Coordinates of C-alpha atoms in Angstrom, one line a residue:
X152 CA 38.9 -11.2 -2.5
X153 CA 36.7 -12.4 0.2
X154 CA 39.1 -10.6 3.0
X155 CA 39.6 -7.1 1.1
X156 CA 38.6 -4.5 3.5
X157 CA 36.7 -1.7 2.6
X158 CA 36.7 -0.3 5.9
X159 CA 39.8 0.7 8.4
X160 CA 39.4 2.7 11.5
X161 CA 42.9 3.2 12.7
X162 CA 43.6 4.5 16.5
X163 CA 40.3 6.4 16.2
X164 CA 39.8 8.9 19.1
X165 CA 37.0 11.4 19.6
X166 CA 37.1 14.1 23.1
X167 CA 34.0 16.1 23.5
X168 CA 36.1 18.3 26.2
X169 CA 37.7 16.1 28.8
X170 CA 34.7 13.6 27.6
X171 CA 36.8 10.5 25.7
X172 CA 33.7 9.2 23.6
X173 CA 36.0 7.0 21.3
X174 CA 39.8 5.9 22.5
X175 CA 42.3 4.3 20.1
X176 CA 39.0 2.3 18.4
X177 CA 40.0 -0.1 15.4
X178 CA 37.4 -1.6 13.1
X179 CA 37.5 -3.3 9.8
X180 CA 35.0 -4.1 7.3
X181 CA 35.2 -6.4 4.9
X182 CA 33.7 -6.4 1.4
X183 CA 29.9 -8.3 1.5
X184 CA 30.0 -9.1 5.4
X185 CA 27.6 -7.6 8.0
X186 CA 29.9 -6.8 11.0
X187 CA 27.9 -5.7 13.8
X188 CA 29.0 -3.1 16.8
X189 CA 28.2 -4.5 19.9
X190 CA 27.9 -2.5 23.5
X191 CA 26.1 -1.1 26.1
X192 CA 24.4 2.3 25.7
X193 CA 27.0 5.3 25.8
X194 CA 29.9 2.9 25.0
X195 CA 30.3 5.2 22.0
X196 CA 29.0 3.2 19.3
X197 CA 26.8 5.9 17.6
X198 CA 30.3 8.4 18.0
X199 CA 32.1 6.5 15.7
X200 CA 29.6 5.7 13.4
X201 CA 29.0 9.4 13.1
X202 CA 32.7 9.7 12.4
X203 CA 32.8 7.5 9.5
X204 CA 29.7 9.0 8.4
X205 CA 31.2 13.0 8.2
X206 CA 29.1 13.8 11.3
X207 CA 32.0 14.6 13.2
X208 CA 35.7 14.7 12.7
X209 CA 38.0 12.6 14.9
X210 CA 40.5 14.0 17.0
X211 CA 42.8 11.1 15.9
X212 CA 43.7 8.1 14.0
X213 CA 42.6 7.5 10.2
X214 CA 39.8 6.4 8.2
X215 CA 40.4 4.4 5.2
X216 CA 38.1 3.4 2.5
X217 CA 38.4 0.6 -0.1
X218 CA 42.5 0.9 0.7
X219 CA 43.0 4.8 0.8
X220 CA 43.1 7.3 3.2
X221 CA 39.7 10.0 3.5
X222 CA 39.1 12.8 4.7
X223 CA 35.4 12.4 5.7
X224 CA 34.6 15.9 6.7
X225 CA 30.8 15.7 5.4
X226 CA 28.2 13.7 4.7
X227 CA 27.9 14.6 1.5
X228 CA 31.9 13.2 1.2
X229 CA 31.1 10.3 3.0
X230 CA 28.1 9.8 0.5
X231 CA 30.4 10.4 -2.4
X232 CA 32.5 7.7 -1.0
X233 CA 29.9 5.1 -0.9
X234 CA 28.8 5.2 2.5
X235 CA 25.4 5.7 3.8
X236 CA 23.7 6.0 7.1
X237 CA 20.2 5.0 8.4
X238 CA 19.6 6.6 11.8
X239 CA 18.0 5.4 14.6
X240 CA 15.8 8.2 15.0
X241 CA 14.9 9.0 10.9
X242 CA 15.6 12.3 9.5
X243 CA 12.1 12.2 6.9
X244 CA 10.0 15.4 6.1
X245 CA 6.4 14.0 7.1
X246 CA 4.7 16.7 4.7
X247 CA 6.9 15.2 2.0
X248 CA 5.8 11.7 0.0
X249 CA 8.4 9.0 -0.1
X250 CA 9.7 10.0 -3.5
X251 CA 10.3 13.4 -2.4
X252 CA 12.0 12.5 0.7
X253 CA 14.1 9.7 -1.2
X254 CA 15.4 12.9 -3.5
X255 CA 16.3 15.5 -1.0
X256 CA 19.3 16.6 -1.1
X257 CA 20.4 14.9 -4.7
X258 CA 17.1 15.9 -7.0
X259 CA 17.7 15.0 -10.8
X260 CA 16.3 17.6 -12.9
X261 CA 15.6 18.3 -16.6
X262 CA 16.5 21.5 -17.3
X263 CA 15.5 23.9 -14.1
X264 CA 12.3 21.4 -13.5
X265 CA 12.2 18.5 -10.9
X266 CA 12.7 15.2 -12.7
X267 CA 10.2 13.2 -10.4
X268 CA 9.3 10.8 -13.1
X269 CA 12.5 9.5 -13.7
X270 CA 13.6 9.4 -9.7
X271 CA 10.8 7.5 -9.2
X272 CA 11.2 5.2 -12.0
X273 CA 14.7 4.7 -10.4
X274 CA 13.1 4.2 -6.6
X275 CA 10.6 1.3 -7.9
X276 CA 13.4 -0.4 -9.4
X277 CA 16.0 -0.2 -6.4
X278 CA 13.3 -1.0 -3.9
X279 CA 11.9 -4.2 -6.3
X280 CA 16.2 -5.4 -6.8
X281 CA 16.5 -5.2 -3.0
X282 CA 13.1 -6.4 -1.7
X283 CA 11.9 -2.8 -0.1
X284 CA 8.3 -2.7 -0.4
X285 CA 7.1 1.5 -0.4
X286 CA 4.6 3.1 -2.0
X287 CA 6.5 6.1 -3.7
X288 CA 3.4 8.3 -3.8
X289 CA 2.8 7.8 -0.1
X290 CA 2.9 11.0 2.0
X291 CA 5.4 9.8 5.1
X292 CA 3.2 10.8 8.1
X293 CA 0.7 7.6 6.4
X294 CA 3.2 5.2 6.4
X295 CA 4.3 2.6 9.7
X296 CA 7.3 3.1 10.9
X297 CA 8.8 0.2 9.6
X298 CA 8.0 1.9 5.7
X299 CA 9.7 5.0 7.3
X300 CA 12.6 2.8 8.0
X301 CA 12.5 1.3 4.5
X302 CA 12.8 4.9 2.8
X303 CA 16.0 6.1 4.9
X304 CA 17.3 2.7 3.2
X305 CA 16.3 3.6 0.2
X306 CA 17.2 7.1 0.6
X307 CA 21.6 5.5 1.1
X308 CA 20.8 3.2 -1.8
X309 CA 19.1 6.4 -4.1
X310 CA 23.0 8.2 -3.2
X311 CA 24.4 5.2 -4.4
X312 CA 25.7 4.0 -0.6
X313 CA 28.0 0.4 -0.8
X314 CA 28.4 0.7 2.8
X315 CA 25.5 0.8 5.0
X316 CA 25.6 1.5 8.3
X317 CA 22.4 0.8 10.0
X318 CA 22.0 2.5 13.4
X319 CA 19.6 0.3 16.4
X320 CA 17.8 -0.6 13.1
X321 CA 15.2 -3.0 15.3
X322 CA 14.4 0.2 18.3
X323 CA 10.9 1.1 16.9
X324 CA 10.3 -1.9 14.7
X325 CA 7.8 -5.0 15.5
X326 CA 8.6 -8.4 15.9
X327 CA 7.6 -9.0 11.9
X328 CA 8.9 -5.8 10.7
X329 CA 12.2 -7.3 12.6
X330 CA 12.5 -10.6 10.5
X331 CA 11.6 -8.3 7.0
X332 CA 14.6 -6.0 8.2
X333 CA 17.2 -9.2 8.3
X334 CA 15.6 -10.3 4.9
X335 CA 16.3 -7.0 3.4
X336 CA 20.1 -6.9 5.1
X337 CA 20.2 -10.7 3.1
X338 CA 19.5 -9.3 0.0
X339 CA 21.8 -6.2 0.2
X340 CA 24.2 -8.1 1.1
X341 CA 23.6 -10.4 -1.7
X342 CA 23.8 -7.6 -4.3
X343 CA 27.4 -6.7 -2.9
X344 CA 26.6 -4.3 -0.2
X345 CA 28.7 -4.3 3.1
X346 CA 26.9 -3.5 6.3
X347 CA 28.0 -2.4 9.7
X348 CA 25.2 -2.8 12.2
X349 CA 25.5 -1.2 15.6
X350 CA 23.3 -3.1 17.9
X351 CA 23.2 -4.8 21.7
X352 CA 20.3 -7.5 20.5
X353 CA 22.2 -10.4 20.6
X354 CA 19.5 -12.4 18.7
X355 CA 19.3 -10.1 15.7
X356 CA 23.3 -10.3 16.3
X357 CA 22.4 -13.9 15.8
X358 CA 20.4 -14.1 12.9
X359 CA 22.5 -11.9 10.3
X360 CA 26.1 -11.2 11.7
X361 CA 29.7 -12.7 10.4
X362 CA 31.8 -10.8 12.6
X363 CA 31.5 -8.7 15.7
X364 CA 33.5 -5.4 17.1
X365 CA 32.4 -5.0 21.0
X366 CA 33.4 -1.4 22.6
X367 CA 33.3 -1.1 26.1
X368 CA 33.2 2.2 27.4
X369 CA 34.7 3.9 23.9
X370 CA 37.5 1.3 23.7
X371 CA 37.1 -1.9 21.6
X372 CA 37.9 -4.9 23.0
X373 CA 37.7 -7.6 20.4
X374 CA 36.4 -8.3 17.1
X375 CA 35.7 -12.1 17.4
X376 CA 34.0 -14.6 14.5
X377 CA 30.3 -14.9 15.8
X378 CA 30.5 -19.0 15.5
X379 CA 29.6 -20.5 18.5
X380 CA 29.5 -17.4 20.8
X381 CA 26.7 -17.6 23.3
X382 CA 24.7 -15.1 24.0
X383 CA 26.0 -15.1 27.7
X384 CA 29.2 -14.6 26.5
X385 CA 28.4 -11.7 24.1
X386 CA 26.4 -10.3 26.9
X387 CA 29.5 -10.6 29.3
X388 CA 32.0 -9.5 26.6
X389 CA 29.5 -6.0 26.0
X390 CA 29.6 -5.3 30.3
X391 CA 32.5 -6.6 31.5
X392 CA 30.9 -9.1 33.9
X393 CA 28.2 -11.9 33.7
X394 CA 24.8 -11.1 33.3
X395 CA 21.8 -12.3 34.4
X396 CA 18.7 -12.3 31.5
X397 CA 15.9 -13.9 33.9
X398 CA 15.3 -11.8 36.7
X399 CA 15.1 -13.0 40.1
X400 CA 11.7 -12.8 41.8
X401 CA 9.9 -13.8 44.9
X402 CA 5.9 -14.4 44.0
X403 CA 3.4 -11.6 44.0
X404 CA 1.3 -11.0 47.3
X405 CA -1.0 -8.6 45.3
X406 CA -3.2 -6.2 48.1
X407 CA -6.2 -3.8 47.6
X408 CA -7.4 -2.6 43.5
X409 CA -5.1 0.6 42.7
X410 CA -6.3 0.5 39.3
X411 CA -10.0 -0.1 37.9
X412 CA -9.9 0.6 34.5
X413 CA -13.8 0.2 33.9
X414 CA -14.8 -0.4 30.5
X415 CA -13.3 2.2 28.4
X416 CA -13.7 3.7 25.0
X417 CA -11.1 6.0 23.4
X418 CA -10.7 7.7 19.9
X419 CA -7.6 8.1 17.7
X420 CA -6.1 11.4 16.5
X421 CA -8.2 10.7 13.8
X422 CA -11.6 9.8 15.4
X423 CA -11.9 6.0 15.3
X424 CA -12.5 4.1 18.3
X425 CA -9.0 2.5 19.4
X426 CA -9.8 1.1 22.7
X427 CA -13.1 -0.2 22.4
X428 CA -14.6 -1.1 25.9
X429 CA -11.5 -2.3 28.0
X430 CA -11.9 -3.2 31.7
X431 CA -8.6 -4.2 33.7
X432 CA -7.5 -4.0 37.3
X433 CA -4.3 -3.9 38.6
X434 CA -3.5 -4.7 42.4
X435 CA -0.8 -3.0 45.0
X436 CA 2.1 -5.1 44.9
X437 CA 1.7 -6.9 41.5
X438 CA 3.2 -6.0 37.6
X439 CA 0.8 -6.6 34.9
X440 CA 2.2 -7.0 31.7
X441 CA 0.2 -6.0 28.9
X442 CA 1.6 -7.7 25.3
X443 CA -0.3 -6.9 22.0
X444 CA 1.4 -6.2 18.7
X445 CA 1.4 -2.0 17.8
X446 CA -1.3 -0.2 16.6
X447 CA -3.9 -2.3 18.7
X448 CA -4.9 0.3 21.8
X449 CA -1.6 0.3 23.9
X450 CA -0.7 3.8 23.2
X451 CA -4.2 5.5 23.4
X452 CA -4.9 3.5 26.1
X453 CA -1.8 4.7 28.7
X454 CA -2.8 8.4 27.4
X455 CA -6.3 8.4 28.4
X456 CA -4.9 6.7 31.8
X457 CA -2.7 9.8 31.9
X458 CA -4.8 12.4 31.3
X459 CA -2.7 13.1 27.7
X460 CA -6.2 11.5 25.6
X461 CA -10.1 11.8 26.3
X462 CA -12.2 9.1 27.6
X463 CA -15.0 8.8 25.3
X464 CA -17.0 6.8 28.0
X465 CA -16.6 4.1 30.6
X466 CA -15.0 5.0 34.3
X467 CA -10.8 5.0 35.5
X468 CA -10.6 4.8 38.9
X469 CA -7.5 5.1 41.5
X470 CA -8.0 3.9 44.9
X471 CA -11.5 4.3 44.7
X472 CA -11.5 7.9 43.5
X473 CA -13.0 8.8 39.7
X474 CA -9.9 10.1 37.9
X475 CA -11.7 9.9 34.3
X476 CA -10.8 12.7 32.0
X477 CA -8.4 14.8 34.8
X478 CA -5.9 17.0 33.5
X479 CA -2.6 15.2 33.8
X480 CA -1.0 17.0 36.5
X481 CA -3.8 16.3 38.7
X482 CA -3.3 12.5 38.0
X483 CA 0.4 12.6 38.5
X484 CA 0.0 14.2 41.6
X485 CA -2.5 11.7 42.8
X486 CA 0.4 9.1 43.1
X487 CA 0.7 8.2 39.4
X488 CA 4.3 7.9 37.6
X489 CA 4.5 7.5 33.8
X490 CA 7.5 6.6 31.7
X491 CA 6.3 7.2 28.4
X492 CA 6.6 5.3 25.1
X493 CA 8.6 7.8 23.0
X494 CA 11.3 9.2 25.3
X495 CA 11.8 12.4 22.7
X496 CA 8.3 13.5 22.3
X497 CA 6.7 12.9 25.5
X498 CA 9.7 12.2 28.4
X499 CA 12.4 14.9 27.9
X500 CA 12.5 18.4 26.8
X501 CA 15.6 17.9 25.2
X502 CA 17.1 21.1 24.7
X503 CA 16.8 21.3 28.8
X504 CA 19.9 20.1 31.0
X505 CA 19.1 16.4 32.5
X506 CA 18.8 18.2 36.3
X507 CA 16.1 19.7 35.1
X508 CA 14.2 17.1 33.5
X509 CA 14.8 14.9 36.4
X510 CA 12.8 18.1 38.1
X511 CA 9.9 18.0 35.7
X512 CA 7.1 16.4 37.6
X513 CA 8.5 17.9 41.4
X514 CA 10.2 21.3 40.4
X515 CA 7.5 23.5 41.9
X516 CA 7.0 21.8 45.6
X517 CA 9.3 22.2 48.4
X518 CA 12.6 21.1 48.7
X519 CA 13.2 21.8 44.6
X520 CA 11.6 25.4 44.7
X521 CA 10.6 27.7 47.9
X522 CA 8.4 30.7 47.7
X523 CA 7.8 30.2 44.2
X524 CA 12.1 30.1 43.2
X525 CA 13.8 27.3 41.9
X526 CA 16.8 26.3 44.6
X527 CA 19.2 24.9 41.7
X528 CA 21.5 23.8 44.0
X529 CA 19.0 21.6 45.2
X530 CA 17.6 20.7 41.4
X531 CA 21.3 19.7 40.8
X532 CA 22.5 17.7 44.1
X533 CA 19.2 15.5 43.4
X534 CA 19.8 15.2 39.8
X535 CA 23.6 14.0 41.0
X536 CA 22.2 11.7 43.4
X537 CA 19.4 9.9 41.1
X538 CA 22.3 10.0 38.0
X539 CA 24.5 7.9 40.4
X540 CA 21.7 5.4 42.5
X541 CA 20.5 4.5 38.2
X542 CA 23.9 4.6 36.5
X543 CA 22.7 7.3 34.6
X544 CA 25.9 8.0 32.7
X545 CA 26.9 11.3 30.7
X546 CA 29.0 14.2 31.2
X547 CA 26.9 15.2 34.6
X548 CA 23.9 16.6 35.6
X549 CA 24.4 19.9 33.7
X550 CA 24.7 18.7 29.8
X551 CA 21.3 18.8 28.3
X552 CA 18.8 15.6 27.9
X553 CA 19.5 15.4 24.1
X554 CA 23.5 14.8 24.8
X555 CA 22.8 11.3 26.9
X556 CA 22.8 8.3 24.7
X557 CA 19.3 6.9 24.3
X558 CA 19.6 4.1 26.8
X559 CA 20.8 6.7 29.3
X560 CA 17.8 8.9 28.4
X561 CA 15.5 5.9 29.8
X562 CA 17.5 5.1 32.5
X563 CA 16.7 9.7 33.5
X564 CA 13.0 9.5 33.0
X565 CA 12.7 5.8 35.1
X566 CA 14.7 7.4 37.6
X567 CA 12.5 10.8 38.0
X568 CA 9.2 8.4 37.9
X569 CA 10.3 5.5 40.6
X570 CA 12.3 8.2 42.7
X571 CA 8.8 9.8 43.4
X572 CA 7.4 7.2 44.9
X573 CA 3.9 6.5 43.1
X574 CA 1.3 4.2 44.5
X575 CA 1.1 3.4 40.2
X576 CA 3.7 3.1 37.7
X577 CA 2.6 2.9 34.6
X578 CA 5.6 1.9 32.4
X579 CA 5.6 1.8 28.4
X580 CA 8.5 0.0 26.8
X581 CA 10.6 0.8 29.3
X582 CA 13.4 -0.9 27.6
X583 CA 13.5 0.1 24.3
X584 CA 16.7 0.9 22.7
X585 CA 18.7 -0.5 26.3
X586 CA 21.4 -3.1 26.1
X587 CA 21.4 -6.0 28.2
X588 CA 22.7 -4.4 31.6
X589 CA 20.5 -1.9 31.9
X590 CA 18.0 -3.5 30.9
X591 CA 18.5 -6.0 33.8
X592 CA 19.1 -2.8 36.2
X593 CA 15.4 -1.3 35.4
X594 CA 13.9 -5.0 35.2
X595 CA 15.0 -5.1 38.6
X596 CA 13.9 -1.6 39.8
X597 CA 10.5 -2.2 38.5
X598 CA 10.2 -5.7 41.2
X599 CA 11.6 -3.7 43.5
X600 CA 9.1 -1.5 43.2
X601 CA 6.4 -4.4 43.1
X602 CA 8.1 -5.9 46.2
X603 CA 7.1 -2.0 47.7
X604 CA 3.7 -2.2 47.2
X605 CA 3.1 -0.4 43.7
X606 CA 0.8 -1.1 41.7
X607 CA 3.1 -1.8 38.0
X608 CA 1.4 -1.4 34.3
X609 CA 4.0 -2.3 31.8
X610 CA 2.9 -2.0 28.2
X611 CA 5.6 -3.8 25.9
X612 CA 6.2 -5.2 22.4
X613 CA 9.5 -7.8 23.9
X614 CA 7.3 -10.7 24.8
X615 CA 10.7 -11.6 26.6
X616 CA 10.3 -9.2 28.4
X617 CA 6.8 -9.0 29.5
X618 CA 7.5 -13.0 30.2
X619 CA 10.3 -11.8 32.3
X620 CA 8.8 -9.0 35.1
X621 CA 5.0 -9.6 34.7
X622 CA 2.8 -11.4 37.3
X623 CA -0.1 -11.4 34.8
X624 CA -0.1 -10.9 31.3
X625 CA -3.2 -9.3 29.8
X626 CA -3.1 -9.4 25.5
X627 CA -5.0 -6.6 23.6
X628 CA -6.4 -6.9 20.4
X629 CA -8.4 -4.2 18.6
X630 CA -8.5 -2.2 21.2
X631 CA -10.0 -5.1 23.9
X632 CA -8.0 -7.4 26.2
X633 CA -7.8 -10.6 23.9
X634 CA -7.1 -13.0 27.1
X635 CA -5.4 -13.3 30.2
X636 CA -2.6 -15.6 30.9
X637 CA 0.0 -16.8 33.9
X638 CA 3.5 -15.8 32.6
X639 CA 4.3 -19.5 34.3
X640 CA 2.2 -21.3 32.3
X641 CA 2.4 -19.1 28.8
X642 CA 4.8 -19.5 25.8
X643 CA 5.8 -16.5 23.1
X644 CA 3.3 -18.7 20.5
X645 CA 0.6 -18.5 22.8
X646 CA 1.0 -14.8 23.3
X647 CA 1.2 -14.7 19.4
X648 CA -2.0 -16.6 18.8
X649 CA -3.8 -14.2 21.3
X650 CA -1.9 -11.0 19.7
X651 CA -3.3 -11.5 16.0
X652 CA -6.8 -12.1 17.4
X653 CA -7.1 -15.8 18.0
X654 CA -8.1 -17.9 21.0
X655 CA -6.1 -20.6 23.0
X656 CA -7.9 -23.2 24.9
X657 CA -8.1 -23.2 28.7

């Protein structure tokens, strides 16, 4: 019983083109494991997934499930055959409240009216069996992102999913909502549920897998027992060579103030203060790290630096000049780079091909445009030559943005920012969503870039990785810089103690 597969990808092969996202892939699932899906970004992970969700059809090979050979040309077949997807980037109406966005799509009605009593009857007791804590009258745009998260799970369960496939679940989540997520995979798991869970976090790997499938450039390579696998040999297994998680670094020789952040106040969307009186400097030639759990001042704070959010009051200056409250283009073009925290909303315009993005922030100076016209052969060579020197890798320079895989998306925007050459770099979670590789490639970039003479801001929630490229660490709490610490002479529970608010004696 314990071996009966519910899942068999046979020989599966996907070509976008001449593109070979998926070649000759096997994977099995057994009944009640969680078998996670394990390589770098663009190895064609997500591809298959979609596959067995009725996203897309394979060119070849077969799909069975519980024994029998599908069809899955839909989602609403693949839902009918148990299996249930929660994406990475979730598909919820904000307007709607969580019991309305739990329904779409498979409403129970009485008669010709909406049966919301009884669906939401249903959605208290699958989110009390399974351990989801919502609040089913909620309107979505309240809720954290980990409750969004919690609703496209309850959303497969509410179908009546046995197979859950869970799509770079931990991306957006914090390092608490991470440990409820591997609760809640416990517990489904528990109930009878089997779960595929495509990921290149080797910890979470850790914490919750039995067995691992590892694709390397869209062929699998193995599917090994987890055991007593170290996570240098996952890591090598995902890449194809060994790789290094500690990057190497010479010591800081920081130079002149770049940036005098001079205590600052900033309001919300919503017209609370979210940074409330915050001075920092940071140096030419150093990285400051700034660590703090979400929600405390990170994200208002780099949009007021950037001209995206008003300064209420206090003073920002760069290199001695007042920048407070310019518009953003006159900051960028002061010197200042800016990889954003949400690579969708605020990096890429999507629907654009990546050439052009990579020509956002340069596309009306000389050599990209001349007497006003875009030189496109110009936009494109440059595109080729930043896609190659970052190992930015896609179907060339001429797909659009929203065709890269997410990791490759980062690797675009970091290469556009560093490649112009800013006195500042101000970096938030400039990892997110990478695998190990690349994030060792842009950990790298961003000393290098140190080692240049920039001034680097990186805002992150990976205390690993903060501990990893920062000279200083600064921690902000409600809105104000909680403490300052050496990343020598620091540990992830001190950080921890400073990020909920507490103090740690000198």
């Amino acid at each position: 019983m314990a071996n009966e597969n519910v899942i068999e990808m046979i020989n599966v092969t996907k070509r976008f083109g001449d593109f070979v996202a998926n070649d000759k892939i096997n994977l099995e699932l057994r009944k009640g494991e969680i078998h996670a899906l394990l390589g770098e970004n663009g190895a064609g992970k997500s591809t298959l997934m979609n596959i067995l969700s009725g996203l897309l059809e394979p060119t070849e090979g077969e799909v069975h499930v519980n024994g029998k050979l599908e069809k899955i040309d839909s989602p609403s077949k693949a839902a009918n055959l148990g299996i249930g997807m929660v994406h990475q980037h979730f598909m919820l109406v904000d307007a709607f409240t969580v019991t309305e966005n739990i329904i779409l799509g498979s409403e129970t009605t009485k008669g010709f009216a909406l049966d919301l009593k009884t669906a939401r009857q249903k959605i208290v007791e699958l989110s009390e069996k399974y351990g989801l804590a919502v609040e089913p009258d909620a309107t979505v745009r309240d809720i954290s992102v980990g409750q969004q998260q919690r609703v496209e799970i309850l959303k497969t369960l509410y179908r009546g999913a046995d197979i859950l496939i869970f799509d770079e679940p931990t991306a957006v989540l914090t390092p608490a909502e991470i440990l409820e997520l591997m609760q809640i995979m416990r517990n489904l798991i528990k109930e009878g549920k089997s779960i595929i869970l495509i990921t290149h976090k080797l910890d979470e790997i850790r914490a919750v897998a039995d067995r691992i499938t590892v694709i390397r450039r869209g062929v699998s390579i193995e599917t090994v027992e987890l055991g007593d696998k170290t996570n240098q040999e996952l890591a090598e297994m995902m890449v194809g060579r060994s790789v290094s998680f500690v990057t190497e670094k010479k010591k800081a020789e920081p130079k002149e103030v770049v940036l005098d952040i001079d205590d600052i106040k900033v309001k919300e969307s919503r017209g609370a203060l979210a940074v409330k009186g915050l001075s920092l400097q940071v140096h030419a030639g150093e990285i400051v790290g700034v660590a703090g759990i979400d929600g405390n001042g990170q994200t208002e704070l780099i949009k007021a630096l950037t001209g995206l959010m008003k300064i209420d009051s206090g003073k920002v200056t760069l290199k001695g000049k007042n920048i407070t409250n310019q518009r953003p283009r006159k900051i960028t073009e002061q010197s200042v780079a800016h990889v954003p925290e949400d690579r969708h909303r605020d990096g890429l315009v999507l629907e654009m091909t990546v050439a052009e993005n990579m020509a956002l922030q340069t596309y009306y100076k000389a050599p990209l445009s001349k007497f006003g016209f875009l030189d496109y052969n110009k936009i494109n060579r440059h595109a080729r030559e930043l896609m190659e020197e970052f190992d930015v890798r896609g179907a060339g320079e001429l797909v659009s943005a929203a065709s890269l895989s997410g990791g490759n998306q980062q690797k675009a925007i970091i290469a556009r920012e560093i490649d112009r050459n800013p006195d500042l770099l101000i970096v938030s979670q400039p990892t997110r969503g990478l695998d190990v590789g690349a994030i060792e490639y842009i950990h790298k970039r961003l000393i290098q870039a140190r080692d240049e003479g920039k001034a680097v801001l990186v805002v992150s929630f990976e205390l690993d990785e903060i501990l990893n490229v920062s000279d200083r660490i600064v921690v902000i709490h409600d809105g104000k810089i909680q403490g300052e610490v050496s990343p020598e002479t620091t540990n992830k529970q001190e950080l921890g103690i400073l990020m909920v608010g507490g103090k740690i004696n000198e």
